[in-house]
Amino acid sequence: MIKKTYQIHPRVGVARVGNSPKEFYLGPETTGGLPIECDRWGNAVTGDGEVRHVKRYKDAAGAIKRQAARFKIYEHDGSGTAREVSLRGDIVSVQWTVHIANKKSVWYNFSELQGDLMFGPENSYKNQHVPLRNATPEYTTDAQRQKLITDPGPRAVCRPRERVAFSRYNIPADYKHGQFPPTGLSPMNIDSLGEIMMDDDGRLIVLGAFGNNGGPPGTSITSFAGAEGFYDDIADGYVLATITHKDGTTEDLEPAYVLIGSPKYAPELVNIITLEDTIYDVAVRYQGFDPRLYTGAPATAASAAAYDPLAGYNPDYRPNYRRDIEPIITRPQGYRWVAQVPTMMEFAFPRFDTTDASEKTRAARMRYFSYFRVPVTAENYRYINEIEKGPNQLLADDGVPLMPLQSGDNSVTNKMIYKFLTLTPTQYFFLSQWAKGIFDTGEPAPDDHGGVTALDRQVLSNCVGGPFSPGIETTWVVRNPALYASPFQFKVAHWEKSNGALERYYAANGLSPSRDAQEGGGLEPGDLTKQMAIPWQADFFDCTVQTPNISNPQVNQSPADDGIQIPPTFYVYWWPPQAPMQVVAGSVDPGMQVLDGYVSNQPAWQSSSNGVYSVMNNYSIVAAGQTVAYHRGVNTFDQMLVSWQDLGFIVNQGTSEYPNFVEMERNTSFLAQGVATGEK
């Protein structure tokens, strides 16, 4: 008899902040899919038997709707088949418990790749002498520094349409460690990290907060990493479920996790490396996810000459074109709507039949593959400058920029340089097999080993999987297998098959301000986002493009690490689908086109596609179809702290066959006085 088991899916859910006080939608559950319309209890809105997808991302007042993460309970029968169960006949009841937090203020300053233990213990934050944030005399001991954590404590819902907030005003009486940042911050206080509710079928709906941020009055931000004394309301944490079966027995399910990030302003556009790709690579190379694909173990090469990025992969494995190859080739097609990337477009639209595995196209496939940079892992980083076509090399011998043509994990400082992006090792292997003609073109078979479902994977495919400097939703910690309990499932610290024991632990001890999940033991709430910029708006404002030096692999900028560029440099983007740089104006409303660049009592500026600005006699008319700077009108870090909510969404106004992604729903309540550089 096959034993049935029950699990929460997705194993990692993704919510996003927004400043609309009431309206929200459900996050997309497919790669590049549209979010799902829902009612105020999180029930999906349907029409003609299908769910209705979001068409507007702001409410009537111009505020950004929040994106909710939706968690479901699945029954696994042991044969690889899983089905969702609900309160409508499958189970009697379910209690959901969620604990999220923000640990940014208590962690170390972001220092590119310093602190990443995948490079070895010598690269720990302490050994690299990375300073702590807010390291003032009153915050010295762990007990003192714990007060810097934004920790509302756990919340639970146990019946449909029950709704509970993570607010400073309803911290549980029995949770003595609950705390929020001080009030009186500028430009705003942090009073909530979001809320949870249960829909009519018993699914959990997790909402993030409102994008608030604040610091000491009179303090300005001057760095993409943020500033001392600032807070924001990004968060992450665990998701628990206890179900009651029809026979009256109860069962605690293994924890899931929720990650709450910034808005995704181009919802349908997908990065060439997604968070799913990165976590899948960890599962393949470290967790035995698919022995047919990978049979070795990540090895350290004895020399640069011995380094083989394909070592351990099965040379006879046949990747599926549609699932494994096509995304690598076609995802950059979407970049053209959010950045000027002519070279990448040549690779996004190859001039041969990429589905043809015959000898007829072999030379074309091999040549195409030869232009992709060789991934160098942390284990072999010491050879990074000796690897031909490695991460610190821009051009191929014939002058073609290598792919992917984006910034790497560190094109900013001169410590632990990783200038340009590479595919994950597993993506690189898939592309190498394709180049050799070893691939299948049929419908892909299910790839749900170990209870991993399509939902687990596709939810994560709408997040950034690289580069990580620090990233958008999370950073390089997700490459470390020590964070995982199983493939695609983060290990939750202090959980040992008992939800009650976990809650008792935190009630007694609170959250640690100093433990590093990279050392093992699992994640505490707040651990997945604490490396990120504080507030997130600082990084979003400054990190769109980068111009590293391209002649010296050991230099990004001035040896003094003072931000001064040393020519020759090259203009590369960070994450265009998440942080647009140039977009196509979409508004056809005459009033909106004028107000887009209107400035009272001073000159207004209109940008052309080449970045030239012209005075327009107090009116800057931005025509529909014009390429414009996405951040136009937001010129400083401090302006982005409040104007992030005014930015537009990049949406497809055409068809899937003939797309037309344009900027819509942009507010005009802020001034246009030039444009941000978008550079770290």
PDB file of N, CA and C in Angstrom, residues 309-383:
ATOM      1  N   PRO A 309      34.399  22.932 -16.627  1.00  0.00           N
ATOM      2  CA  PRO A 309      33.073  23.309 -16.113  1.00  0.00           C
ATOM      3  C   PRO A 309      32.017  22.237 -16.309  1.00  0.00           C
ATOM      4  N   LEU A 310      32.300  21.224 -17.158  1.00  0.00           N
ATOM      5  CA  LEU A 310      31.321  20.175 -17.439  1.00  0.00           C
ATOM      6  C   LEU A 310      31.610  18.885 -16.677  1.00  0.00           C
ATOM      7  N   ALA A 311      32.615  18.910 -15.817  1.00  0.00           N
ATOM      8  CA  ALA A 311      32.955  17.713 -15.050  1.00  0.00           C
ATOM      9  C   ALA A 311      31.789  17.305 -14.158  1.00  0.00           C
ATOM     10  N   GLY A 312      31.513  15.988 -14.116  1.00  0.00           N
ATOM     11  CA  GLY A 312      30.445  15.466 -13.280  1.00  0.00           C
ATOM     12  C   GLY A 312      29.128  15.288 -13.993  1.00  0.00           C
ATOM     13  N   TYR A 313      28.947  15.966 -15.128  1.00  0.00           N
ATOM     14  CA  TYR A 313      27.708  15.824 -15.896  1.00  0.00           C
ATOM     15  C   TYR A 313      27.796  14.605 -16.819  1.00  0.00           C
ATOM     16  N   ASN A 314      26.661  13.968 -17.022  1.00  0.00           N
ATOM     17  CA  ASN A 314      26.585  12.778 -17.863  1.00  0.00           C
ATOM     18  C   ASN A 314      26.655  13.191 -19.331  1.00  0.00           C
ATOM     19  N   PRO A 315      27.710  12.819 -20.057  1.00  0.00           N
ATOM     20  CA  PRO A 315      27.848  13.259 -21.451  1.00  0.00           C
ATOM     21  C   PRO A 315      26.779  12.695 -22.379  1.00  0.00           C
ATOM     22  N   ASP A 316      26.022  11.697 -21.906  1.00  0.00           N
ATOM     23  CA  ASP A 316      24.957  11.117 -22.734  1.00  0.00           C
ATOM     24  C   ASP A 316      23.577  11.686 -22.396  1.00  0.00           C
ATOM     25  N   TYR A 317      23.513  12.563 -21.401  1.00  0.00           N
ATOM     26  CA  TYR A 317      22.222  13.125 -21.006  1.00  0.00           C
ATOM     27  C   TYR A 317      21.670  13.990 -22.131  1.00  0.00           C
ATOM     28  N   ARG A 318      20.364  13.832 -22.385  1.00  0.00           N
ATOM     29  CA  ARG A 318      19.724  14.566 -23.472  1.00  0.00           C
ATOM     30  C   ARG A 318      18.765  15.607 -22.897  1.00  0.00           C
ATOM     31  N   PRO A 319      19.191  16.858 -22.804  1.00  0.00           N
ATOM     32  CA  PRO A 319      18.269  17.899 -22.335  1.00  0.00           C
ATOM     33  C   PRO A 319      17.115  18.069 -23.306  1.00  0.00           C
ATOM     34  N   ASN A 320      16.018  18.581 -22.796  1.00  0.00           N
ATOM     35  CA  ASN A 320      14.856  18.855 -23.639  1.00  0.00           C
ATOM     36  C   ASN A 320      14.957  20.271 -24.182  1.00  0.00           C
ATOM     37  N   TYR A 321      14.782  20.431 -25.467  1.00  0.00           N
ATOM     38  CA  TYR A 321      14.959  21.736 -26.078  1.00  0.00           C
ATOM     39  C   TYR A 321      14.010  22.769 -25.476  1.00  0.00           C
ATOM     40  N   ARG A 322      12.751  22.426 -25.405  1.00  0.00           N
ATOM     41  CA  ARG A 322      11.751  23.400 -24.952  1.00  0.00           C
ATOM     42  C   ARG A 322      11.966  23.797 -23.499  1.00  0.00           C
ATOM     43  N   ARG A 323      12.303  22.833 -22.660  1.00  0.00           N
ATOM     44  CA  ARG A 323      12.430  23.095 -21.224  1.00  0.00           C
ATOM     45  C   ARG A 323      13.805  23.655 -20.854  1.00  0.00           C
ATOM     46  N   ASP A 324      14.866  23.118 -21.467  1.00  0.00           N
ATOM     47  CA  ASP A 324      16.224  23.393 -21.003  1.00  0.00           C
ATOM     48  C   ASP A 324      17.033  24.336 -21.886  1.00  0.00           C
ATOM     49  N   ILE A 325      16.741  24.384 -23.169  1.00  0.00           N
ATOM     50  CA  ILE A 325      17.562  25.154 -24.115  1.00  0.00           C
ATOM     51  C   ILE A 325      16.883  26.448 -24.548  1.00  0.00           C
ATOM     52  N   GLU A 326      15.651  26.331 -24.994  1.00  0.00           N
ATOM     53  CA  GLU A 326      14.958  27.487 -25.555  1.00  0.00           C
ATOM     54  C   GLU A 326      14.939  28.695 -24.617  1.00  0.00           C
ATOM     55  N   PRO A 327      14.714  28.513 -23.297  1.00  0.00           N
ATOM     56  CA  PRO A 327      14.723  29.690 -22.425  1.00  0.00           C
ATOM     57  C   PRO A 327      16.043  30.457 -22.448  1.00  0.00           C
ATOM     58  N   ILE A 328      17.167  29.752 -22.534  1.00  0.00           N
ATOM     59  CA  ILE A 328      18.466  30.423 -22.570  1.00  0.00           C
ATOM     60  C   ILE A 328      18.579  31.298 -23.807  1.00  0.00           C
ATOM     61  N   ILE A 329      18.059  30.807 -24.915  1.00  0.00           N
ATOM     62  CA  ILE A 329      18.163  31.534 -26.185  1.00  0.00           C
ATOM     63  C   ILE A 329      17.170  32.687 -26.256  1.00  0.00           C
ATOM     64  N   THR A 330      15.951  32.453 -25.818  1.00  0.00           N
ATOM     65  CA  THR A 330      14.876  33.424 -26.099  1.00  0.00           C
ATOM     66  C   THR A 330      14.610  34.435 -24.993  1.00  0.00           C
ATOM     67  N   ARG A 331      14.997  34.158 -23.753  1.00  0.00           N
ATOM     68  CA  ARG A 331      14.680  35.118 -22.693  1.00  0.00           C
ATOM     69  C   ARG A 331      15.230  36.519 -22.960  1.00  0.00           C
ATOM     70  N   PRO A 332      16.431  36.653 -23.510  1.00  0.00           N
ATOM     71  CA  PRO A 332      16.915  38.015 -23.786  1.00  0.00           C
ATOM     72  C   PRO A 332      16.061  38.785 -24.798  1.00  0.00           C
ATOM     73  N   GLN A 333      15.174  38.108 -25.524  1.00  0.00           N
ATOM     74  CA  GLN A 333      14.294  38.848 -26.433  1.00  0.00           C
ATOM     75  C   GLN A 333      13.506  39.909 -25.667  1.00  0.00           C
ATOM     76  N   GLY A 334      13.111  39.581 -24.435  1.00  0.00           N
ATOM     77  CA  GLY A 334      12.339  40.524 -23.637  1.00  0.00           C
ATOM     78  C   GLY A 334      13.151  41.705 -23.158  1.00  0.00           C
ATOM     79  N   TYR A 335      14.483  41.573 -23.139  1.00  0.00           N
ATOM     80  CA  TYR A 335      15.325  42.658 -22.643  1.00  0.00           C
ATOM     81  C   TYR A 335      15.185  43.917 -23.496  1.00  0.00           C
ATOM     82  N   ARG A 336      14.877  43.749 -24.781  1.00  0.00           N
ATOM     83  CA  ARG A 336      14.849  44.913 -25.671  1.00  0.00           C
ATOM     84  C   ARG A 336      13.787  45.920 -25.284  1.00  0.00           C
ATOM     85  N   TRP A 337      12.809  45.493 -24.472  1.00  0.00           N
ATOM     86  CA  TRP A 337      11.748  46.402 -24.048  1.00  0.00           C
ATOM     87  C   TRP A 337      12.123  47.193 -22.801  1.00  0.00           C
ATOM     88  N   VAL A 338      13.233  46.823 -22.163  1.00  0.00           N
ATOM     89  CA  VAL A 338      13.613  47.484 -20.912  1.00  0.00           C
ATOM     90  C   VAL A 338      15.074  47.938 -20.898  1.00  0.00           C
ATOM     91  N   ALA A 339      15.803  47.704 -21.970  1.00  0.00           N
ATOM     92  CA  ALA A 339      17.206  48.111 -22.046  1.00  0.00           C
ATOM     93  C   ALA A 339      17.637  48.114 -23.507  1.00  0.00           C
ATOM     94  N   GLN A 340      18.686  48.871 -23.800  1.00  0.00           N
ATOM     95  CA  GLN A 340      19.225  48.906 -25.153  1.00  0.00           C
ATOM     96  C   GLN A 340      20.348  47.875 -25.243  1.00  0.00           C
ATOM     97  N   VAL A 341      20.027  46.721 -25.776  1.00  0.00           N
ATOM     98  CA  VAL A 341      20.959  45.586 -25.783  1.00  0.00           C
ATOM     99  C   VAL A 341      21.076  45.005 -27.197  1.00  0.00           C
ATOM    100  N   PRO A 342      21.603  45.776 -28.167  1.00  0.00           N
ATOM    101  CA  PRO A 342      21.648  45.283 -29.555  1.00  0.00           C
ATOM    102  C   PRO A 342      22.449  44.006 -29.727  1.00  0.00           C
ATOM    103  N   THR A 343      23.573  43.874 -29.021  1.00  0.00           N
ATOM    104  CA  THR A 343      24.385  42.663 -29.195  1.00  0.00           C
ATOM    105  C   THR A 343      23.648  41.433 -28.703  1.00  0.00           C
ATOM    106  N   MET A 344      22.984  41.535 -27.549  1.00  0.00           N
ATOM    107  CA  MET A 344      22.235  40.396 -27.031  1.00  0.00           C
ATOM    108  C   MET A 344      21.106  40.002 -27.969  1.00  0.00           C
ATOM    109  N   MET A 345      20.522  40.965 -28.667  1.00  0.00           N
ATOM    110  CA  MET A 345      19.427  40.646 -29.576  1.00  0.00           C
ATOM    111  C   MET A 345      19.887  39.750 -30.721  1.00  0.00           C
ATOM    112  N   GLU A 346      21.147  39.873 -31.119  1.00  0.00           N
ATOM    113  CA  GLU A 346      21.661  39.007 -32.178  1.00  0.00           C
ATOM    114  C   GLU A 346      21.660  37.551 -31.738  1.00  0.00           C
ATOM    115  N   PHE A 347      21.860  37.329 -30.448  1.00  0.00           N
ATOM    116  CA  PHE A 347      21.840  35.960 -29.921  1.00  0.00           C
ATOM    117  C   PHE A 347      20.423  35.507 -29.583  1.00  0.00           C
ATOM    118  N   ALA A 348      19.538  36.451 -29.326  1.00  0.00           N
ATOM    119  CA  ALA A 348      18.160  36.107 -28.982  1.00  0.00           C
ATOM    120  C   ALA A 348      17.350  35.688 -30.200  1.00  0.00           C
ATOM    121  N   PHE A 349      17.823  36.049 -31.400  1.00  0.00           N
ATOM    122  CA  PHE A 349      17.137  35.690 -32.644  1.00  0.00           C
ATOM    123  C   PHE A 349      18.142  35.042 -33.601  1.00  0.00           C
ATOM    124  N   PRO A 350      18.603  33.824 -33.295  1.00  0.00           N
ATOM    125  CA  PRO A 350      19.617  33.180 -34.151  1.00  0.00           C
ATOM    126  C   PRO A 350      19.123  33.021 -35.585  1.00  0.00           C
ATOM    127  N   ARG A 351      20.064  33.045 -36.516  1.00  0.00           N
ATOM    128  CA  ARG A 351      19.718  32.967 -37.937  1.00  0.00           C
ATOM    129  C   ARG A 351      19.808  31.529 -38.457  1.00  0.00           C
ATOM    130  N   PHE A 352      19.429  30.585 -37.619  1.00  0.00           N
ATOM    131  CA  PHE A 352      19.364  29.188 -38.055  1.00  0.00           C
ATOM    132  C   PHE A 352      18.318  28.486 -37.198  1.00  0.00           C
ATOM    133  N   ASP A 353      17.935  27.305 -37.607  1.00  0.00           N
ATOM    134  CA  ASP A 353      16.901  26.540 -36.902  1.00  0.00           C
ATOM    135  C   ASP A 353      17.520  25.923 -35.650  1.00  0.00           C
ATOM    136  N   THR A 354      17.214  26.503 -34.505  1.00  0.00           N
ATOM    137  CA  THR A 354      17.832  26.030 -33.266  1.00  0.00           C
ATOM    138  C   THR A 354      17.251  24.711 -32.774  1.00  0.00           C
ATOM    139  N   THR A 355      16.166  24.249 -33.386  1.00  0.00           N
ATOM    140  CA  THR A 355      15.596  22.955 -33.004  1.00  0.00           C
ATOM    141  C   THR A 355      16.177  21.814 -33.823  1.00  0.00           C
ATOM    142  N   ASP A 356      16.997  22.125 -34.811  1.00  0.00           N
ATOM    143  CA  ASP A 356      17.574  21.125 -35.710  1.00  0.00           C
ATOM    144  C   ASP A 356      18.832  20.545 -35.078  1.00  0.00           C
ATOM    145  N   ALA A 357      18.792  19.250 -34.762  1.00  0.00           N
ATOM    146  CA  ALA A 357      19.938  18.581 -34.133  1.00  0.00           C
ATOM    147  C   ALA A 357      20.850  17.898 -35.139  1.00  0.00           C
ATOM    148  N   SER A 358      20.632  18.106 -36.405  1.00  0.00           N
ATOM    149  CA  SER A 358      21.388  17.389 -37.433  1.00  0.00           C
ATOM    150  C   SER A 358      22.756  18.030 -37.673  1.00  0.00           C
ATOM    151  N   GLU A 359      23.565  17.337 -38.474  1.00  0.00           N
ATOM    152  CA  GLU A 359      24.879  17.850 -38.845  1.00  0.00           C
ATOM    153  C   GLU A 359      24.763  19.131 -39.665  1.00  0.00           C
ATOM    154  N   LYS A 360      23.630  19.336 -40.285  1.00  0.00           N
ATOM    155  CA  LYS A 360      23.425  20.516 -41.114  1.00  0.00           C
ATOM    156  C   LYS A 360      23.637  21.812 -40.333  1.00  0.00           C
ATOM    157  N   THR A 361      23.219  21.829 -39.083  1.00  0.00           N
ATOM    158  CA  THR A 361      23.336  23.047 -38.275  1.00  0.00           C
ATOM    159  C   THR A 361      24.382  22.918 -37.163  1.00  0.00           C
ATOM    160  N   ARG A 362      25.145  21.846 -37.167  1.00  0.00           N
ATOM    161  CA  ARG A 362      26.116  21.628 -36.082  1.00  0.00           C
ATOM    162  C   ARG A 362      27.115  22.781 -35.972  1.00  0.00           C
ATOM    163  N   ALA A 363      27.679  23.208 -37.087  1.00  0.00           N
ATOM    164  CA  ALA A 363      28.673  24.286 -37.049  1.00  0.00           C
ATOM    165  C   ALA A 363      28.069  25.567 -36.483  1.00  0.00           C
ATOM    166  N   ALA A 364      26.828  25.855 -36.860  1.00  0.00           N
ATOM    167  CA  ALA A 364      26.159  27.059 -36.356  1.00  0.00           C
ATOM    168  C   ALA A 364      25.907  26.949 -34.862  1.00  0.00           C
ATOM    169  N   ARG A 365      25.511  25.758 -34.401  1.00  0.00           N
ATOM    170  CA  ARG A 365      25.270  25.567 -32.973  1.00  0.00           C
ATOM    171  C   ARG A 365      26.566  25.710 -32.180  1.00  0.00           C
ATOM    172  N   MET A 366      27.627  25.087 -32.667  1.00  0.00           N
ATOM    173  CA  MET A 366      28.899  25.137 -31.960  1.00  0.00           C
ATOM    174  C   MET A 366      29.435  26.567 -31.903  1.00  0.00           C
ATOM    175  N   ARG A 367      29.270  27.301 -32.986  1.00  0.00           N
ATOM    176  CA  ARG A 367      29.734  28.686 -33.002  1.00  0.00           C
ATOM    177  C   ARG A 367      28.916  29.532 -32.020  1.00  0.00           C
ATOM    178  N   TYR A 368      27.626  29.328 -32.007  1.00  0.00           N
ATOM    179  CA  TYR A 368      26.750  30.043 -31.068  1.00  0.00           C
ATOM    180  C   TYR A 368      27.196  29.768 -29.630  1.00  0.00           C
ATOM    181  N   PHE A 369      27.393  28.507 -29.304  1.00  0.00           N
ATOM    182  CA  PHE A 369      27.808  28.121 -27.948  1.00  0.00           C
ATOM    183  C   PHE A 369      29.162  28.721 -27.584  1.00  0.00           C
ATOM    184  N   SER A 370      30.042  28.851 -28.540  1.00  0.00           N
ATOM    185  CA  SER A 370      31.401  29.341 -28.261  1.00  0.00           C
ATOM    186  C   SER A 370      31.407  30.769 -27.747  1.00  0.00           C
ATOM    187  N   TYR A 371      30.302  31.490 -27.951  1.00  0.00           N
ATOM    188  CA  TYR A 371      30.241  32.876 -27.498  1.00  0.00           C
ATOM    189  C   TYR A 371      29.677  33.013 -26.087  1.00  0.00           C
ATOM    190  N   PHE A 372      29.451  31.897 -25.410  1.00  0.00           N
ATOM    191  CA  PHE A 372      28.970  31.968 -24.033  1.00  0.00           C
ATOM    192  C   PHE A 372      30.134  31.820 -23.066  1.00  0.00           C
ATOM    193  N   ARG A 373      30.162  32.710 -22.098  1.00  0.00           N
ATOM    194  CA  ARG A 373      31.224  32.718 -21.101  1.00  0.00           C
ATOM    195  C   ARG A 373      31.249  31.420 -20.301  1.00  0.00           C
ATOM    196  N   VAL A 374      32.437  31.009 -19.908  1.00  0.00           N
ATOM    197  CA  VAL A 374      32.613  29.789 -19.122  1.00  0.00           C
ATOM    198  C   VAL A 374      32.348  30.100 -17.644  1.00  0.00           C
ATOM    199  N   PRO A 375      31.409  29.414 -17.009  1.00  0.00           N
ATOM    200  CA  PRO A 375      31.152  29.677 -15.587  1.00  0.00           C
ATOM    201  C   PRO A 375      32.296  29.187 -14.714  1.00  0.00           C
ATOM    202  N   VAL A 376      32.688  29.998 -13.769  1.00  0.00           N
ATOM    203  CA  VAL A 376      33.710  29.630 -12.790  1.00  0.00           C
ATOM    204  C   VAL A 376      33.046  29.660 -11.416  1.00  0.00           C
ATOM    205  N   THR A 377      33.037  28.528 -10.735  1.00  0.00           N
ATOM    206  CA  THR A 377      32.375  28.434  -9.441  1.00  0.00           C
ATOM    207  C   THR A 377      33.297  28.916  -8.332  1.00  0.00           C
ATOM    208  N   ALA A 378      32.724  29.093  -7.145  1.00  0.00           N
ATOM    209  CA  ALA A 378      33.507  29.559  -6.002  1.00  0.00           C
ATOM    210  C   ALA A 378      34.651  28.606  -5.692  1.00  0.00           C
ATOM    211  N   GLU A 379      34.435  27.305  -5.906  1.00  0.00           N
ATOM    212  CA  GLU A 379      35.488  26.336  -5.612  1.00  0.00           C
ATOM    213  C   GLU A 379      36.734  26.548  -6.473  1.00  0.00           C
ATOM    214  N   ASN A 380      36.554  27.153  -7.645  1.00  0.00           N
ATOM    215  CA  ASN A 380      37.670  27.319  -8.584  1.00  0.00           C
ATOM    216  C   ASN A 380      37.950  28.786  -8.903  1.00  0.00           C
ATOM    217  N   TYR A 381      37.500  29.656  -8.013  1.00  0.00           N
ATOM    218  CA  TYR A 381      37.617  31.093  -8.273  1.00  0.00           C
ATOM    219  C   TYR A 381      39.067  31.539  -8.470  1.00  0.00           C
ATOM    220  N   ARG A 382      40.009  30.873  -7.808  1.00  0.00           N
ATOM    221  CA  ARG A 382      41.402  31.328  -7.901  1.00  0.00           C
ATOM    222  C   ARG A 382      41.943  31.276  -9.330  1.00  0.00           C
ATOM    223  N   TYR A 383      41.242  30.574 -10.223  1.00  0.00           N
ATOM    224  CA  TYR A 383      41.690  30.498 -11.618  1.00  0.00           C
ATOM    225  C   TYR A 383      40.868  31.398 -12.543  1.00  0.00           C
TER     226      TYR A 383
END
